[in-house]
XYZ file of C-alpha atoms in Angstrom:
285
model
C 0.000 0.000 0.000
C 1.267 3.478 -0.870
C 1.887 5.729 2.151
C -0.364 8.360 0.578
C -3.310 5.956 0.665
C -3.615 6.594 4.411
C -5.151 9.881 5.543
C -6.610 11.234 8.801
C -10.306 10.623 9.416
C -12.461 13.259 7.721
C -13.603 16.253 9.767
C -14.442 19.000 7.270
C -17.885 18.494 5.764
C -18.531 19.486 2.160
C -21.522 21.833 2.123
C -21.564 22.689 -1.575
C -19.993 21.390 -4.760
C -20.953 23.346 -7.857
C -19.491 22.669 -11.314
C -21.087 25.641 -13.079
C -19.777 27.977 -14.380
C -16.655 26.251 -13.011
C -15.878 24.230 -9.878
C -16.486 25.978 -6.545
C -17.015 24.212 -3.213
C -17.426 24.973 0.484
C -16.361 22.993 3.550
C -17.034 23.574 7.242
C -15.890 22.252 10.609
C -19.489 22.271 11.877
C -20.920 22.874 15.343
C -20.995 21.058 18.666
C -23.176 22.023 21.654
C -24.076 25.294 19.919
C -20.402 26.217 19.360
C -18.316 26.293 16.192
C -15.808 23.414 16.362
C -12.626 25.454 16.720
C -10.705 22.938 18.857
C -11.703 20.032 16.644
C -10.476 21.883 13.540
C -7.168 22.797 15.205
C -6.661 19.132 16.178
C -7.526 18.038 12.644
C -4.974 20.379 11.070
C -2.329 19.010 13.440
C -3.273 15.488 12.297
C -2.436 16.519 8.734
C 0.984 17.954 9.663
C 3.083 14.872 8.782
C 1.324 14.385 5.436
C 1.942 18.061 4.652
C 5.520 18.481 5.865
C 7.265 15.118 5.555
C 8.746 13.478 2.486
C 7.281 10.251 1.167
C 10.052 8.081 2.603
C 9.506 9.672 6.040
C 5.818 8.761 6.124
C 6.364 5.114 7.038
C 5.167 5.859 10.568
C 4.648 3.254 13.282
C 3.970 3.263 17.017
C 7.715 3.416 17.685
C 8.415 6.646 15.783
C 5.068 8.448 15.551
C 5.939 11.103 18.163
C 9.333 11.818 16.604
C 7.784 12.171 13.145
C 5.083 14.529 14.425
C 7.694 16.683 16.160
C 9.777 16.779 12.979
C 6.774 17.920 10.960
C 5.894 20.590 13.553
C 9.470 21.890 13.642
C 9.553 22.301 9.874
C 6.308 24.259 9.829
C 7.208 26.381 12.856
C 10.594 27.397 11.415
C 9.271 28.707 8.085
C 8.834 32.428 7.455
C 5.208 32.001 6.426
C 4.343 30.732 9.895
C 4.915 34.186 11.381
C 1.786 35.272 9.503
C 0.023 31.945 10.157
C -0.062 31.331 6.397
C 0.788 27.692 6.957
C -2.595 27.070 8.563
C -4.374 27.965 5.330
C -1.903 25.927 3.304
C -2.428 22.798 5.417
C -6.207 23.243 5.123
C -5.935 23.412 1.326
C -3.615 20.399 1.347
C -6.018 18.392 3.540
C -9.117 19.113 1.435
C -7.404 18.291 -1.851
C -5.877 15.094 -0.449
C -9.092 13.957 1.253
C -11.786 14.894 -1.245
C -9.917 14.826 -4.567
C -7.290 12.163 -3.813
C -4.353 14.302 -4.898
C -0.773 13.307 -4.074
C 2.038 15.759 -3.271
C 4.573 16.269 -6.034
C 6.877 17.681 -3.383
C 6.314 18.441 0.322
C 5.455 22.132 0.585
C 8.162 22.850 3.177
C 10.906 21.481 0.905
C 9.402 23.179 -2.125
C 9.659 26.552 -0.378
C 13.192 25.803 0.804
C 14.226 25.163 -2.784
C 12.929 28.586 -3.770
C 14.723 30.297 -0.850
C 11.463 32.162 -0.112
C 12.753 35.022 -2.313
C 9.917 34.870 -4.820
C 6.636 33.442 -3.627
C 5.904 29.988 -4.995
C 2.622 28.136 -5.223
C 1.203 27.108 -1.847
C 0.581 23.565 -3.085
C 1.944 21.309 -5.799
C -0.002 18.047 -6.149
C -0.906 15.553 -8.857
C -4.379 14.049 -9.319
C -4.861 10.880 -11.320
C -8.065 11.116 -13.341
C -7.848 7.575 -14.725
C -5.169 5.028 -15.588
C -3.683 7.136 -18.349
C -4.228 10.782 -17.467
C -3.372 13.132 -14.639
C -3.731 16.770 -13.574
C -1.130 18.974 -11.932
C -2.779 20.915 -9.080
C -1.003 24.201 -8.297
C -2.762 25.807 -5.352
C -2.991 29.140 -3.591
C -4.396 29.654 -0.068
C -5.429 32.788 1.802
C -6.091 32.752 5.547
C -7.652 36.172 6.289
C -10.257 37.843 8.460
C -11.956 39.398 5.423
C -13.174 37.269 2.538
C -13.090 40.242 0.169
C -9.476 40.981 1.066
C -8.609 37.284 0.777
C -10.040 36.813 -2.709
C -8.438 40.058 -3.907
C -5.049 38.876 -2.634
C -5.585 35.457 -4.212
C -6.414 36.986 -7.586
C -3.239 39.080 -7.436
C -1.120 36.054 -6.509
C -2.547 33.778 -9.212
C -2.104 36.451 -11.896
C 1.541 36.751 -10.879
C 1.886 32.965 -10.819
C 0.656 32.343 -14.365
C 3.244 34.695 -15.786
C 5.474 32.801 -18.235
C 8.686 33.642 -16.383
C 7.268 32.544 -13.041
C 5.950 29.249 -14.379
C 9.264 28.446 -16.058
C 10.948 28.905 -12.699
C 8.348 26.749 -10.924
C 8.779 23.978 -13.488
C 12.535 24.147 -12.980
C 12.089 23.711 -9.209
C 9.398 21.048 -9.296
C 10.634 18.772 -12.050
C 13.640 17.291 -10.182
C 11.536 16.757 -7.037
C 9.001 14.451 -8.690
C 9.506 11.063 -7.031
C 10.155 8.202 -9.404
C 7.714 6.133 -7.332
C 4.762 8.272 -8.494
C 2.594 6.743 -11.218
C 3.510 8.225 -14.611
C 6.511 9.970 -13.033
C 8.295 10.160 -16.397
C 5.286 11.840 -18.033
C 5.036 14.323 -15.171
C 8.750 15.129 -15.374
C 8.443 15.632 -19.130
C 5.505 18.015 -18.646
C 7.609 20.027 -16.179
C 10.752 19.972 -18.321
C 12.158 23.240 -19.674
C 11.790 21.915 -23.218
C 8.013 21.477 -22.840
C 5.766 24.448 -23.643
C 3.938 26.113 -20.765
C 0.803 25.704 -22.892
C 1.005 21.946 -22.238
C 1.106 22.618 -18.484
C -1.985 24.849 -18.738
C -3.843 22.059 -20.537
C -3.069 19.653 -17.682
C -3.211 22.042 -14.702
C -5.893 22.893 -12.150
C -5.438 25.998 -9.990
C -7.308 25.546 -6.679
C -7.730 28.668 -4.552
C -8.600 28.159 -0.881
C -10.189 31.048 1.017
C -10.419 30.537 4.801
C -11.854 33.613 6.522
C -14.274 34.944 9.113
C -17.876 34.174 8.178
C -21.101 35.981 9.077
C -22.949 32.710 8.464
C -20.878 30.878 11.081
C -21.180 33.729 13.573
C -24.961 34.011 13.227
C -25.746 30.294 13.664
C -25.263 27.693 16.374
C -26.029 24.517 14.440
C -25.928 22.970 11.005
C -29.300 24.206 9.731
C -30.613 24.764 6.213
C -30.362 28.498 6.874
C -26.703 28.120 7.798
C -25.932 26.161 4.640
C -27.734 28.816 2.566
C -25.774 31.571 4.302
C -22.460 29.896 3.461
C -23.618 29.464 -0.130
C -24.216 33.206 -0.379
C -20.652 33.890 0.791
C -19.250 31.274 -1.584
C -21.175 32.852 -4.474
C -19.810 36.305 -3.654
C -16.243 34.981 -3.718
C -16.882 33.076 -6.945
C -18.301 36.177 -8.639
C -15.251 38.250 -7.692
C -12.966 35.551 -9.060
C -15.091 35.420 -12.222
C -14.772 39.188 -12.665
C -10.976 38.879 -12.604
C -11.089 37.002 -15.906
C -8.904 34.170 -14.588
C -11.458 31.340 -15.048
C -11.565 32.097 -18.778
C -7.796 31.611 -19.033
C -7.040 28.694 -16.695
C -8.943 25.907 -14.931
C -9.871 27.391 -11.561
C -11.283 25.602 -8.513
C -12.498 27.765 -5.621
C -12.493 26.209 -2.138
C -14.192 28.164 0.655
C -13.739 27.381 4.357
C -15.875 29.658 6.600
C -14.467 30.347 10.081
C -15.994 31.768 13.228
C -12.739 33.589 13.933
C -9.460 33.490 12.049
C -7.659 34.746 15.148
C -9.231 32.099 17.387
C -8.320 29.143 15.190
C -4.797 30.552 14.689
C -4.345 30.760 18.470
C -5.638 27.203 18.977
C -3.333 25.853 16.271
C -0.380 27.828 17.657
C -0.846 26.296 21.133
C -0.780 22.793 19.702
C 2.215 23.470 17.483
C 4.201 25.031 20.312
C 3.452 21.983 22.430
C 5.227 19.850 19.841
C 8.218 22.159 19.414
C 8.897 23.085 23.061
C 12.437 22.454 24.334
C 13.308 22.071 28.031
């Protein structure tokens, strides 16, 4: 069995999945005893840490090394520059949803991918592959925004993606990613060829999906205490607003976009809960 076949038990519930005019979905942590499940979501993101931060050959975890592996994953996340702004929390959420719901597999662990780029020029927040059938695959190049304001988050995401699809940027990304594609991946040679300098960027566009994850404070979450039809409708309204702003940018007419919305009760509260758990794994006596 491949190590990527094992994933944490699902927590985030898919509320919406709309394919028209292009794919846009929403996911929520839900409620418990009239409270948004902040602690449960923080725990869940910690569960995904090893899958997010460790290399494939480090994911052979057993009861004898599980604590060491978790600490290694936490240390790698905690030491990155993005963590100072809590950007990693959004990235792990995007990683978890794509791995869980769409069965993607990392082309390269995000932490190592960023290290290769020296953090000088911002790289994609996620680089995965999704196998559509036995003969075809998609390269998923993701962007995540973990903000208080959804409007600010989608505006920042649009700016980032527009910068990312620049020819010069994509050539650089291909140069970084190509050598990191594990030979153990199905169709590894085809993936490497697609990412080779000699291959046109047009071929990458034909095979690529650009998921954008927006995790932000939500009026729908804050005005409800349980998973009601009214709550689901409220989240759909927020998802639609984000989708319309992304549509107005013109990006969906150029590349294959996939909007992922994760409504939060409080960005600051979940960041604090996650920080406490991460610090507990990185503390030194």
